[in-house]
Structure formats: structure tokens, C-alpha cells
Amino acid sequence: MSPSSLQIKVNALKRLIKEESLYQQEVAEQQHFVNQMKSNNADEYELKKQIQVLEESQRMVPEVSEKIKKHKQALIEYVENYKGDEDLSAAKELISA
């Protein structure tokens, strides 16, 4: 049996929330790594590349946050108009988070 539209929307939102958390963790770890490299007078080329990695991760956080907002709004609208008999508790829990 294939997943329902509700399950797909809930799982997509869960995945995006997890992805945002991972990007935030990556930014913190990468920032720490770059700071260590600076304090250890690391090779300029390597430092530059690590800073690029950090900047890319920093750009991803707001992008994922925007996707979360859009998916959450779509889920809200879906739940408001839902006429089926599936359990909506997981969806409502995500909406309120």
C-alpha cells in the first residue's frame, strides 16, 4: 500500500526539520574547525576552502527554514480541508511545533 498524501506531507516536513537541525549542527562544527585552523596558522588554501564550506552551510540554513515554512503552511491547509479518516495527530503535532 502506498503512503497517503497526508503521510507524504508529514514525512516531508519531518525530513526538512531534521535537515535544518543537521545544517545548524554542521555550521557550528565547521565554525569551530575554521577557528582552530586560524589559531593554528593553517595553510591559506585549506583555510579558504573550509571557509567556503562554512559559508555554503550557512546559506543552506535559511533556505531550509523557508522550505519548512512552505511545507508547514501546505500541511495546515491540507489538514483544515481534510475529510478522510486518517489520524491527524502527527500532522497537528508538527504544525504546532
mmCIF file of C-alpha atoms in Angstrom:
data_model
loop_
_atom_site.group_PDB
_atom_site.id
_atom_site.type_symbol
_atom_site.label_atom_id
_atom_site.label_comp_id
_atom_site.label_asym_id
_atom_site.label_seq_id
_atom_site.Cartn_x
_atom_site.Cartn_y
_atom_site.Cartn_z
ATOM 1 C CA MET A 1 0.000 0.000 0.000
ATOM 2 C CA SER A 2 1.437 3.360 -0.988
ATOM 3 C CA PRO A 3 1.650 6.190 1.531
ATOM 4 C CA SER A 4 -1.230 8.644 1.622
ATOM 5 C CA SER A 5 -0.889 12.327 0.785
ATOM 6 C CA LEU A 6 -1.061 13.090 4.487
ATOM 7 C CA GLN A 7 1.795 10.705 5.277
ATOM 8 C CA ILE A 8 3.884 12.143 2.461
ATOM 9 C CA LYS A 9 3.346 15.712 3.674
ATOM 10 C CA VAL A 10 4.087 14.814 7.301
ATOM 11 C CA ASN A 11 7.220 12.856 6.410
ATOM 12 C CA ALA A 12 8.478 15.613 4.098
ATOM 13 C CA LEU A 13 8.115 18.174 6.876
ATOM 14 C CA LYS A 14 9.837 15.872 9.380
ATOM 15 C CA ARG A 15 12.724 15.371 6.943
ATOM 16 C CA LEU A 16 13.126 19.127 6.414
ATOM 17 C CA ILE A 17 13.118 19.795 10.167
ATOM 18 C CA LYS A 18 15.789 17.139 10.637
ATOM 19 C CA GLU A 19 17.770 18.564 7.705
ATOM 20 C CA GLU A 20 17.668 22.060 9.238
ATOM 21 C CA SER A 21 18.945 20.695 12.536
ATOM 22 C CA LEU A 22 21.793 18.907 10.772
ATOM 23 C CA TYR A 23 22.785 22.051 8.853
ATOM 24 C CA GLN A 24 22.803 24.074 12.070
ATOM 25 C CA GLN A 25 24.992 21.430 13.695
ATOM 26 C CA GLU A 26 27.284 21.426 10.660
ATOM 27 C CA VAL A 27 27.628 25.224 10.814
ATOM 28 C CA ALA A 28 28.629 25.082 14.482
ATOM 29 C CA GLU A 29 31.146 22.297 13.901
ATOM 30 C CA GLN A 30 32.587 23.934 10.793
ATOM 31 C CA GLN A 31 32.886 27.298 12.581
ATOM 32 C CA HIS A 32 34.817 25.603 15.367
ATOM 33 C CA PHE A 33 37.059 23.856 12.823
ATOM 34 C CA VAL A 34 37.759 27.113 10.953
ATOM 35 C CA ASN A 35 38.592 28.872 14.220
ATOM 36 C CA GLN A 36 41.001 26.074 15.110
ATOM 37 C CA MET A 37 42.642 26.314 11.705
ATOM 38 C CA LYS A 38 43.058 30.084 12.120
ATOM 39 C CA SER A 39 44.602 29.719 15.570
ATOM 40 C CA ASN A 40 46.979 27.015 14.286
ATOM 41 C CA ASN A 41 48.036 29.158 11.305
ATOM 42 C CA ALA A 42 46.817 26.556 8.827
ATOM 43 C CA ASP A 43 47.600 26.626 5.124
ATOM 44 C CA GLU A 44 45.795 29.555 3.474
ATOM 45 C CA TYR A 45 44.343 27.429 0.678
ATOM 46 C CA GLU A 46 42.932 24.845 3.102
ATOM 47 C CA LEU A 47 41.548 27.595 5.330
ATOM 48 C CA LYS A 48 39.900 29.282 2.341
ATOM 49 C CA LYS A 49 38.264 26.003 1.278
ATOM 50 C CA GLN A 50 36.962 25.347 4.786
ATOM 51 C CA ILE A 51 35.552 28.875 4.957
ATOM 52 C CA GLN A 52 33.757 28.191 1.667
ATOM 53 C CA VAL A 53 32.269 25.021 3.167
ATOM 54 C CA LEU A 54 31.155 27.026 6.212
ATOM 55 C CA GLU A 55 29.559 29.731 4.056
ATOM 56 C CA GLU A 56 27.718 27.140 1.979
ATOM 57 C CA SER A 57 26.305 25.547 5.128
ATOM 58 C CA GLN A 58 25.309 28.955 6.459
ATOM 59 C CA ARG A 59 23.426 29.676 3.215
ATOM 60 C CA MET A 60 21.538 26.402 3.476
ATOM 61 C CA VAL A 61 20.002 27.103 6.904
ATOM 62 C CA PRO A 62 17.693 29.937 5.744
ATOM 63 C CA GLU A 63 16.824 28.040 2.554
ATOM 64 C CA VAL A 64 15.719 25.002 4.524
ATOM 65 C CA SER A 65 13.874 27.233 7.011
ATOM 66 C CA GLU A 66 11.926 28.760 4.129
ATOM 67 C CA LYS A 67 11.071 25.295 2.803
ATOM 68 C CA ILE A 68 9.855 24.316 6.279
ATOM 69 C CA LYS A 69 7.549 27.345 6.376
ATOM 70 C CA LYS A 70 6.100 26.491 2.961
ATOM 71 C CA HIS A 71 5.608 22.805 3.792
ATOM 72 C CA LYS A 72 4.089 23.656 7.171
ATOM 73 C CA GLN A 73 1.626 26.053 5.532
ATOM 74 C CA ALA A 74 0.717 23.433 2.933
ATOM 75 C CA LEU A 75 0.168 20.894 5.710
ATOM 76 C CA ILE A 76 -2.016 23.342 7.658
ATOM 77 C CA GLU A 77 -4.184 23.910 4.601
ATOM 78 C CA TYR A 78 -4.346 20.178 3.894
ATOM 79 C CA VAL A 79 -5.400 19.360 7.481
ATOM 80 C CA GLU A 80 -8.030 22.129 7.503
ATOM 81 C CA ASN A 81 -9.617 20.726 4.352
ATOM 82 C CA TYR A 82 -9.088 17.037 5.151
ATOM 83 C CA LYS A 83 -12.231 14.907 5.036
ATOM 84 C CA GLY A 84 -10.708 11.424 5.430
ATOM 85 C CA ASP A 85 -10.462 9.142 8.425
ATOM 86 C CA GLU A 86 -6.681 9.057 8.971
ATOM 87 C CA ASP A 87 -5.207 10.024 12.319
ATOM 88 C CA LEU A 88 -4.172 13.681 12.162
ATOM 89 C CA SER A 89 -2.274 13.757 15.460
ATOM 90 C CA ALA A 90 1.205 13.578 13.868
ATOM 91 C CA ALA A 91 0.332 16.364 11.450
ATOM 92 C CA LYS A 92 -1.153 18.564 14.188
ATOM 93 C CA GLU A 93 1.893 17.953 16.372
ATOM 94 C CA LEU A 94 4.223 19.103 13.570
ATOM 95 C CA ILE A 95 2.089 22.146 12.876
ATOM 96 C CA SER A 96 2.206 23.257 16.500
ATOM 97 C CA ALA A 97 5.975 22.714 16.795
#
